[in-house]
Amino acid sequence: MLKHSGHMFHIDFGKIMGNAQKFAHIKRDRVPFVFSSEMQRFITGGGENPQRLQRFVELCCNAYNVIRGRSALVLSLLELMLGAGLPEMKDISDLQYIQNNLRPNDSDLEATSYFTKKIKKSMLSIAMLGAGLPEMKDISDLQYIQNNLRPNDSDLEATSYFTKKIKKSMLSIAVKLNYLSHSLAQGKKAAPAQRPLSPGPGAGANIQAAHIHRYNSVGRNLVRRGATELIPMFEMQVTIDDGILNIEKTFAQFELIHKQLQKHFIESTLPQFPSCFRMSFNPSRKMTLLNKYFTELFNGPCKGNEFVCSLFLDGPKTVEEIPINGNVSDPQGSPQIQLHISYTENKLSVMVKHLKNIRTANGSSPDAYVALWLKQEHHKPLKRKTKVVRSNNNPTFNELLEYPHVAFLHNTVLDVRVKSKKKVVAVTSIQLGDAYMDKEEWLQLGNC
């Protein structure tokens, strides 16, 4: 291809226009297009910014609709290539394939919904079945994995099931014989590897002691449930190998650090964090309790540990805190939903686009779906709902839900309910009118 600047660049046309790659007459391309987990991880910054994926989907759908708007021009240019000898452009049927995929009879909203499904299908690819692995030969291997993950069990039921599996393995004679034969084959019994109870100390600066000497009563802005309040900042002196450092953190940040430590240390070796006092005591009392916690912490497993040092000196950022200028996004802020609502020819169309910051009551990621209830005077409420997006705090839907035969919008209310496993986790109500029509609005949701 030739750019306007005169530069040439290469485009691979190997899989376009339905010309899928095949191996022994078996279609290798099992998905609409290649979208690997590595690509998703890159887009989201390693999972740190999951809402970037929503932006990616928006750009893809917008580009698709731009091309659709120029379908006649695209098809005319491709028709000129029929005599070029390309295997992907042999006859008029190839043009028909392109036209069908451009979906000329769809509205932009319908096309957006269609293309989002293609993206999701590509992301959930089972194309590994064609990779030639003996453990992944056919769909039955996937079914085996799904059965063992026990998708219909609660966490308690799954815990009970897995504990039985552990006990059965511990009492199994076959397992012991297999281990004995493996040891004999090695010539001597290998000493069992000792797993360290904690990350080992590194060569960098390590904390020897930490003490809060005062707190700042001015604090910084905290946004919670639409209100703004001040939270205190604790000033801490940290003694490291080669000197003393001063750092500032909030109580919430110290609590997040403790949760990170629980992932890397055996919990019984850590002192108890005073989280139960978070809302019950004033900052002075919190400072006293925190200092007692730090004394036990750095006289115990965390003294001289580089991982612990990096947590205290470099992070974590508490997700509830927002600087006074409000420019930093809050990944665990208030729950929101993005809708596009339109009303033409007595048909109400609601495009459910994205959710963000959705959590269940216990803080876990929901299996989210959106249920809409259209309520009008003297009419029975009408319900529509999306499909479920599993284990995602920021799910993308782009599903078009329609209500035909809606004669008027006066005194019409749209109830929006975000659910997970039939339990409502967030809600809002919209009094329908011109203010919401033909706009892509992010709407605040109330927690339940």
Coordinates of C-alpha atoms in Angstrom, one line a residue:
M1 CA 0.0 0.0 0.0
L2 CA 1.2 3.6 -0.7
K3 CA 0.6 6.4 1.7
H4 CA 0.0 10.0 0.6
S5 CA 3.5 10.8 1.9
G6 CA 5.0 8.3 -0.6
H7 CA 5.9 5.7 2.0
M8 CA 5.0 2.1 1.3
F9 CA 3.7 -0.3 3.9
H10 CA 2.6 -3.9 4.0
I11 CA -0.8 -5.4 4.7
D12 CA -1.3 -9.1 5.0
F13 CA -4.4 -10.1 3.1
G14 CA -3.9 -13.8 3.8
K15 CA -7.2 -14.4 5.7
I16 CA -9.6 -11.9 4.3
M17 CA -12.9 -12.4 2.5
G18 CA -13.5 -15.8 4.1
N19 CA -10.4 -17.3 2.7
A20 CA -9.6 -19.2 5.9
Q21 CA -6.4 -21.2 6.3
K22 CA -6.9 -25.0 6.2
F23 CA -5.0 -28.0 7.3
A24 CA -6.0 -31.4 5.8
H25 CA -9.3 -29.8 4.6
I26 CA -10.0 -28.7 8.2
K27 CA -10.6 -25.0 8.8
R28 CA -7.9 -23.7 11.0
D29 CA -9.5 -20.3 11.7
R30 CA -12.2 -21.0 14.2
V31 CA -12.8 -17.3 15.2
P32 CA -13.8 -14.2 13.2
F33 CA -10.4 -12.7 13.7
V34 CA -7.3 -13.1 15.9
F35 CA -7.6 -11.5 19.3
S36 CA -5.4 -13.3 21.8
S37 CA -5.2 -13.0 25.5
E38 CA -1.8 -11.3 25.1
M39 CA -3.5 -8.6 23.0
Q40 CA -6.1 -8.1 25.6
R41 CA -3.4 -7.9 28.3
F42 CA -1.5 -5.3 26.3
I43 CA -4.6 -3.1 25.8
T44 CA -5.5 -3.2 29.5
G45 CA -1.9 -2.5 30.6
G46 CA -1.6 -5.9 32.2
G47 CA -5.1 -5.8 33.6
E48 CA -4.4 -2.5 35.5
N49 CA -6.8 -0.5 33.3
P50 CA -9.6 -2.9 32.3
Q51 CA -11.8 0.1 31.0
R52 CA -9.3 0.5 28.1
L53 CA -10.9 -2.6 26.6
Q54 CA -14.2 -0.8 26.5
R55 CA -12.5 2.1 24.6
F56 CA -11.0 -0.5 22.2
V57 CA -14.4 -2.0 21.5
E58 CA -15.9 1.5 20.9
L59 CA -13.1 2.3 18.4
C60 CA -13.6 -1.0 16.5
C61 CA -17.4 -0.5 16.3
N62 CA -17.0 3.1 15.2
A63 CA -14.5 2.1 12.5
Y64 CA -16.9 -0.7 11.3
N65 CA -19.7 1.8 11.0
V66 CA -17.5 4.2 9.1
I67 CA -16.7 1.5 6.6
R68 CA -20.4 0.5 6.4
G69 CA -21.2 4.1 5.6
R70 CA -19.0 3.8 2.5
S71 CA -20.1 0.3 1.4
A72 CA -20.8 1.4 -2.2
L73 CA -17.4 2.9 -2.6
V74 CA -15.6 -0.1 -1.0
L75 CA -17.5 -2.7 -3.1
S76 CA -16.9 -0.6 -6.3
L77 CA -13.1 -0.6 -5.7
L78 CA -13.1 -4.3 -4.9
E79 CA -15.0 -5.1 -8.1
L80 CA -12.1 -3.6 -10.0
M81 CA -9.8 -6.3 -8.5
L82 CA -11.8 -9.3 -9.8
G83 CA -9.4 -9.6 -12.7
A84 CA -6.2 -9.3 -10.6
G85 CA -5.8 -13.0 -10.1
L86 CA -6.1 -12.9 -6.3
P87 CA -7.4 -16.2 -4.8
E88 CA -9.6 -14.1 -2.4
M89 CA -11.2 -12.2 -5.3
K90 CA -12.1 -14.7 -8.0
D91 CA -15.8 -13.9 -8.8
I92 CA -18.9 -12.0 -7.7
S93 CA -19.5 -14.4 -4.8
D94 CA -16.5 -12.9 -3.0
L95 CA -18.1 -9.4 -3.3
Q96 CA -21.3 -10.9 -1.9
Y97 CA -19.4 -12.2 1.1
I98 CA -18.1 -8.6 1.8
Q99 CA -21.5 -7.1 1.3
N100 CA -23.1 -9.6 3.7
N101 CA -20.5 -8.8 6.4
L102 CA -21.1 -5.1 6.0
R103 CA -24.7 -5.7 6.9
P104 CA -26.3 -3.0 4.7
N105 CA -29.7 -3.3 6.3
D106 CA -28.6 -2.8 9.9
S107 CA -28.7 0.5 11.8
D108 CA -25.5 1.7 13.4
L109 CA -26.7 0.4 16.8
E110 CA -27.6 -3.0 15.4
A111 CA -24.2 -3.2 13.6
T112 CA -22.4 -2.2 16.8
S113 CA -24.1 -5.0 18.7
Y114 CA -23.3 -7.5 15.9
F115 CA -19.6 -6.5 15.8
T116 CA -19.2 -6.6 19.6
K117 CA -20.4 -10.2 19.5
K118 CA -17.7 -11.0 16.9
I119 CA -15.1 -9.4 19.3
K120 CA -16.3 -11.5 22.2
K121 CA -16.3 -14.7 20.2
S122 CA -12.7 -14.0 19.2
M123 CA -11.7 -13.4 22.8
L124 CA -13.4 -16.6 24.0
S125 CA -11.7 -18.7 21.2
I126 CA -11.3 -22.4 21.6
A127 CA -8.8 -22.5 18.8
M128 CA -6.3 -24.3 21.0
L129 CA -8.2 -27.5 20.0
G130 CA -6.3 -27.3 16.7
A131 CA -2.9 -26.8 18.2
G132 CA -2.0 -30.6 18.1
L133 CA -1.7 -31.0 21.9
P134 CA -2.5 -34.6 23.0
E135 CA -4.3 -33.2 26.0
M136 CA -6.5 -30.9 23.9
K137 CA -7.8 -33.1 21.0
D138 CA -11.6 -32.3 20.9
I139 CA -14.4 -30.7 22.7
S140 CA -14.6 -33.5 25.3
D141 CA -11.3 -32.3 26.8
L142 CA -12.9 -28.8 27.3
Q143 CA -15.9 -30.5 28.9
Y144 CA -13.7 -32.4 31.3
I145 CA -12.1 -29.1 32.4
Q146 CA -15.5 -27.4 32.8
N147 CA -16.9 -30.3 34.9
N148 CA -13.9 -30.2 37.2
L149 CA -14.3 -26.4 37.7
R150 CA -17.8 -27.2 38.9
P151 CA -19.4 -24.0 37.6
N152 CA -22.7 -24.6 39.4
D153 CA -21.2 -24.9 42.9
S154 CA -21.0 -22.2 45.5
D155 CA -17.5 -21.4 46.9
L156 CA -18.4 -23.4 50.0
E157 CA -19.5 -26.4 48.0
A158 CA -16.4 -26.2 45.8
T159 CA -14.2 -25.9 49.0
S160 CA -15.8 -29.1 50.4
Y161 CA -15.4 -30.9 47.1
F162 CA -11.7 -30.0 46.7
T163 CA -10.9 -30.8 50.3
K164 CA -12.2 -34.4 49.7
K165 CA -9.9 -34.6 46.6
I166 CA -6.9 -33.6 48.7
K167 CA -7.8 -36.1 51.5
K168 CA -8.3 -38.9 48.9
S169 CA -4.9 -38.2 47.4
M170 CA -3.2 -38.2 50.8
L171 CA -4.7 -41.6 51.6
S172 CA -4.1 -43.1 48.1
I173 CA -1.8 -46.2 48.0
A174 CA -1.4 -45.6 44.2
V175 CA 0.0 -42.1 44.8
K176 CA 2.5 -43.5 47.4
L177 CA 3.7 -46.3 45.1
N178 CA 4.1 -43.9 42.2
Y179 CA 6.2 -41.5 44.4
L180 CA 8.3 -44.5 45.6
S181 CA 9.0 -45.7 42.0
H182 CA 9.9 -42.2 41.0
S183 CA 12.4 -41.9 43.8
L184 CA 14.0 -45.3 43.1
A185 CA 14.3 -44.3 39.4
Q186 CA 16.3 -41.3 40.5
G187 CA 18.7 -43.5 42.5
K188 CA 18.0 -41.8 45.8
K189 CA 15.1 -40.2 47.5
A190 CA 15.2 -36.5 46.9
A191 CA 14.8 -34.2 49.9
P192 CA 11.5 -32.4 49.7
A193 CA 11.8 -28.8 48.7
Q194 CA 11.2 -26.4 51.5
R195 CA 8.9 -23.6 50.4
P196 CA 9.8 -20.3 52.0
L197 CA 7.2 -18.8 54.2
S198 CA 7.7 -15.4 52.6
P199 CA 9.5 -13.7 49.8
G200 CA 13.2 -13.6 50.5
P201 CA 15.0 -10.4 51.2
G202 CA 16.8 -8.7 48.3
A203 CA 19.9 -6.6 48.0
G204 CA 18.1 -3.3 48.1
A205 CA 17.0 -1.1 51.0
N206 CA 15.0 -3.0 53.6
I207 CA 12.9 -1.6 56.5
Q208 CA 14.2 -2.3 60.0
A209 CA 11.5 -0.3 61.8
A210 CA 8.5 2.1 61.2
H211 CA 6.7 4.5 63.4
I212 CA 4.0 7.1 62.9
H213 CA 4.9 10.3 64.7
R214 CA 1.9 12.5 63.7
Y215 CA -1.1 12.9 61.4
N216 CA -2.2 15.7 59.2
S217 CA -5.7 16.8 60.2
V218 CA -6.2 18.6 56.8
G219 CA -6.0 15.3 54.8
R220 CA -7.0 15.1 51.2
N221 CA -10.3 14.9 49.3
L222 CA -12.2 11.6 49.3
V223 CA -15.2 11.1 47.0
R224 CA -17.7 8.6 48.4
R225 CA -21.4 8.3 47.4
G226 CA -21.4 11.7 45.8
A227 CA -20.1 13.5 48.9
T228 CA -16.7 15.0 49.5
E229 CA -15.0 14.6 52.9
L230 CA -11.5 14.8 54.3
I231 CA -9.4 11.9 55.4
P232 CA -6.3 12.2 57.6
M233 CA -2.8 11.5 56.3
F234 CA -0.4 9.7 58.7
E235 CA 3.3 10.8 58.6
M236 CA 5.6 7.8 59.2
Q237 CA 9.3 7.6 59.8
V238 CA 10.8 4.5 58.2
T239 CA 14.2 3.2 59.3
I240 CA 16.0 1.5 56.4
D241 CA 19.5 0.0 56.1
D242 CA 21.2 3.3 55.3
G243 CA 19.0 6.0 56.9
I244 CA 15.5 7.3 57.7
L245 CA 12.8 8.2 55.2
N246 CA 9.5 10.1 55.8
I247 CA 6.4 8.9 54.0
E248 CA 2.7 9.8 54.1
K249 CA -0.2 7.3 53.8
T250 CA -3.8 7.0 54.8
F251 CA -5.4 4.4 57.0
A252 CA -6.9 2.8 53.9
Q253 CA -3.5 2.5 52.2
F254 CA -2.1 0.7 55.3
E255 CA -5.0 -1.6 55.1
L256 CA -4.3 -2.4 51.4
I257 CA -0.7 -3.1 52.3
H258 CA -1.8 -5.6 54.9
K259 CA -4.0 -7.3 52.3
Q260 CA -1.0 -7.6 50.0
L261 CA 1.1 -9.1 52.8
Q262 CA -1.6 -11.7 53.4
K263 CA -1.0 -13.0 49.9
H264 CA 2.8 -13.4 50.4
F265 CA 3.0 -14.6 54.0
I266 CA 1.4 -17.3 56.0
E267 CA -1.4 -15.3 57.7
S268 CA -0.7 -16.7 61.2
T269 CA 2.8 -15.1 61.1
L270 CA 1.3 -11.6 60.6
P271 CA 0.0 -9.4 63.4
Q272 CA -3.7 -8.6 63.3
F273 CA -4.5 -5.4 61.5
P274 CA -6.8 -3.0 63.4
S275 CA -9.4 -2.9 60.6
C276 CA -12.3 -3.3 63.0
F277 CA -11.4 0.1 64.5
R278 CA -11.5 1.9 61.1
M279 CA -14.7 3.8 61.7
S280 CA -14.8 3.5 65.5
F281 CA -11.9 5.7 66.6
N282 CA -10.5 9.1 66.0
P283 CA -7.1 9.5 64.1
S284 CA -5.1 9.7 67.3
R285 CA -6.5 6.3 68.4
K286 CA -5.8 4.9 64.9
M287 CA -2.2 6.1 65.1
T288 CA -1.7 4.3 68.4
L289 CA -3.1 1.1 67.0
L290 CA -1.1 1.3 63.8
N291 CA 2.1 1.9 65.7
K292 CA 1.5 -1.3 67.8
Y293 CA 0.8 -3.2 64.5
F294 CA 4.1 -1.9 62.9
T295 CA 6.1 -2.8 66.0
E296 CA 4.9 -6.4 65.8
L297 CA 5.2 -6.5 62.0
F298 CA 8.9 -5.4 61.8
N299 CA 9.9 -7.4 64.8
G300 CA 8.5 -10.5 63.0
P301 CA 8.5 -11.9 59.5
C302 CA 8.7 -8.5 57.6
K303 CA 11.9 -7.1 59.1
G304 CA 14.5 -6.7 56.3
N305 CA 12.3 -7.9 53.5
E306 CA 12.6 -6.1 50.2
F307 CA 9.1 -6.9 49.0
V308 CA 7.7 -5.3 52.2
C309 CA 9.9 -2.3 51.7
S310 CA 8.6 -1.7 48.1
L311 CA 5.0 -1.9 49.4
F312 CA 5.5 0.7 52.0
L313 CA 7.7 3.1 49.9
D314 CA 6.1 2.8 46.5
G315 CA 2.5 1.8 47.0
P316 CA -0.3 0.9 47.0
K317 CA -2.4 3.8 45.9
T318 CA -5.8 3.6 47.7
V319 CA -8.5 3.4 45.0
E320 CA -11.0 5.6 46.9
E321 CA -8.7 8.7 47.0
I322 CA -8.9 11.4 44.4
P323 CA -6.6 14.4 44.3
I324 CA -8.3 17.8 44.8
N325 CA -8.1 18.6 41.1
G326 CA -10.1 15.4 40.4
N327 CA -8.0 14.6 37.3
V328 CA -7.1 11.0 38.3
S329 CA -9.6 8.4 37.4
D330 CA -10.9 6.2 40.2
P331 CA -11.0 2.5 39.1
Q332 CA -13.0 1.4 42.1
G333 CA -15.2 4.5 42.3
S334 CA -19.0 4.6 42.0
P335 CA -20.8 2.1 39.8
Q336 CA -21.9 3.5 36.4
I337 CA -23.6 2.4 33.2
Q338 CA -23.4 3.7 29.7
L339 CA -26.6 3.7 27.7
H340 CA -27.7 5.0 24.3
I341 CA -31.5 5.6 24.2
S342 CA -33.4 6.4 21.0
Y343 CA -37.1 6.6 20.1
T344 CA -38.4 6.6 16.6
E345 CA -41.7 5.4 15.0
N346 CA -43.1 4.3 18.4
K347 CA -40.1 2.0 19.1
L348 CA -37.9 2.6 22.1
S349 CA -34.3 1.3 21.6
V350 CA -31.9 1.0 24.4
M351 CA -28.3 0.1 23.7
V352 CA -26.7 -1.2 26.9
K353 CA -23.0 -0.4 26.2
H354 CA -20.8 -0.8 29.2
L355 CA -20.7 -1.0 33.0
K356 CA -17.8 0.1 35.2
N357 CA -16.9 -0.3 38.9
I358 CA -19.5 -3.0 39.5
R359 CA -19.1 -5.2 42.6
T360 CA -21.1 -7.5 44.7
A361 CA -21.9 -6.9 48.4
N362 CA -18.8 -8.8 49.4
G363 CA -16.5 -7.0 47.0
S364 CA -16.1 -9.8 44.5
S365 CA -16.4 -9.5 40.7
P366 CA -20.0 -10.2 39.6
D367 CA -21.5 -12.3 36.8
A368 CA -23.2 -9.2 35.6
Y369 CA -26.2 -8.7 33.4
V370 CA -28.5 -5.7 33.0
A371 CA -32.3 -5.9 33.3
L372 CA -34.5 -3.1 32.1
W373 CA -38.1 -2.5 33.2
L374 CA -40.2 -0.1 31.1
K375 CA -43.0 1.3 33.3
Q376 CA -45.9 3.3 31.9
E377 CA -49.2 4.3 33.5
H378 CA -52.0 1.8 33.0
H379 CA -49.6 -0.6 31.4
K380 CA -47.9 -3.8 32.6
P381 CA -44.1 -3.3 33.1
L382 CA -42.1 -4.7 30.2
K383 CA -38.8 -6.4 30.9
R384 CA -35.7 -6.9 28.7
K385 CA -32.3 -8.2 29.8
T386 CA -28.8 -8.7 28.4
K387 CA -26.7 -11.8 28.4
V388 CA -24.3 -12.5 31.3
V389 CA -20.7 -11.4 31.3
R390 CA -18.9 -13.5 33.9
S391 CA -16.5 -12.4 36.6
N392 CA -16.0 -8.8 35.3
N393 CA -16.1 -5.5 37.2
N394 CA -16.1 -3.5 33.9
P395 CA -18.2 -5.6 31.4
T396 CA -18.9 -4.7 27.9
F397 CA -22.4 -5.6 26.4
N398 CA -23.3 -3.5 23.4
E399 CA -26.6 -5.3 23.3
L400 CA -29.6 -3.6 21.7
L401 CA -32.8 -4.0 23.7
E402 CA -36.0 -2.8 22.0
Y403 CA -39.5 -2.1 23.0
P404 CA -41.9 -1.9 20.0
H405 CA -45.3 -0.3 20.1
V406 CA -44.5 2.4 22.7
A407 CA -47.0 5.1 21.8
F408 CA -45.7 7.8 24.1
L409 CA -42.9 8.6 26.6
H410 CA -44.8 11.0 28.9
N411 CA -44.5 9.8 32.5
T412 CA -42.5 6.8 31.3
V413 CA -39.8 5.4 33.6
L414 CA -37.0 3.1 32.7
D415 CA -35.8 1.1 35.7
V416 CA -32.2 -0.1 35.3
R417 CA -31.0 -3.0 37.4
V418 CA -27.6 -4.6 37.4
K419 CA -27.8 -8.1 38.6
S420 CA -25.4 -11.0 39.5
K421 CA -26.8 -14.4 39.9
K422 CA -30.3 -12.9 40.2
K423 CA -29.3 -10.6 43.0
V424 CA -29.5 -6.8 42.4
V425 CA -26.1 -5.1 42.9
A426 CA -26.8 -1.6 41.5
V427 CA -29.9 0.3 40.3
T428 CA -31.1 3.6 38.8
S429 CA -34.3 5.0 37.4
I430 CA -34.6 7.2 34.3
Q431 CA -37.5 9.5 33.6
L432 CA -37.5 9.3 29.8
G433 CA -37.5 12.5 27.9
D434 CA -35.5 14.6 25.4
A435 CA -32.6 15.0 27.9
Y436 CA -31.6 11.3 27.4
M437 CA -32.4 10.8 23.7
D438 CA -29.7 10.0 21.2
K439 CA -26.8 10.5 23.6
E440 CA -24.3 8.1 25.0
E441 CA -24.5 9.0 28.7
W442 CA -22.6 7.5 31.7
L443 CA -25.2 7.3 34.4
Q444 CA -24.5 6.9 38.1
L445 CA -25.9 3.7 39.7
G446 CA -26.8 3.2 43.4
N447 CA -25.4 0.3 45.3
C448 CA -27.7 -2.2 46.8

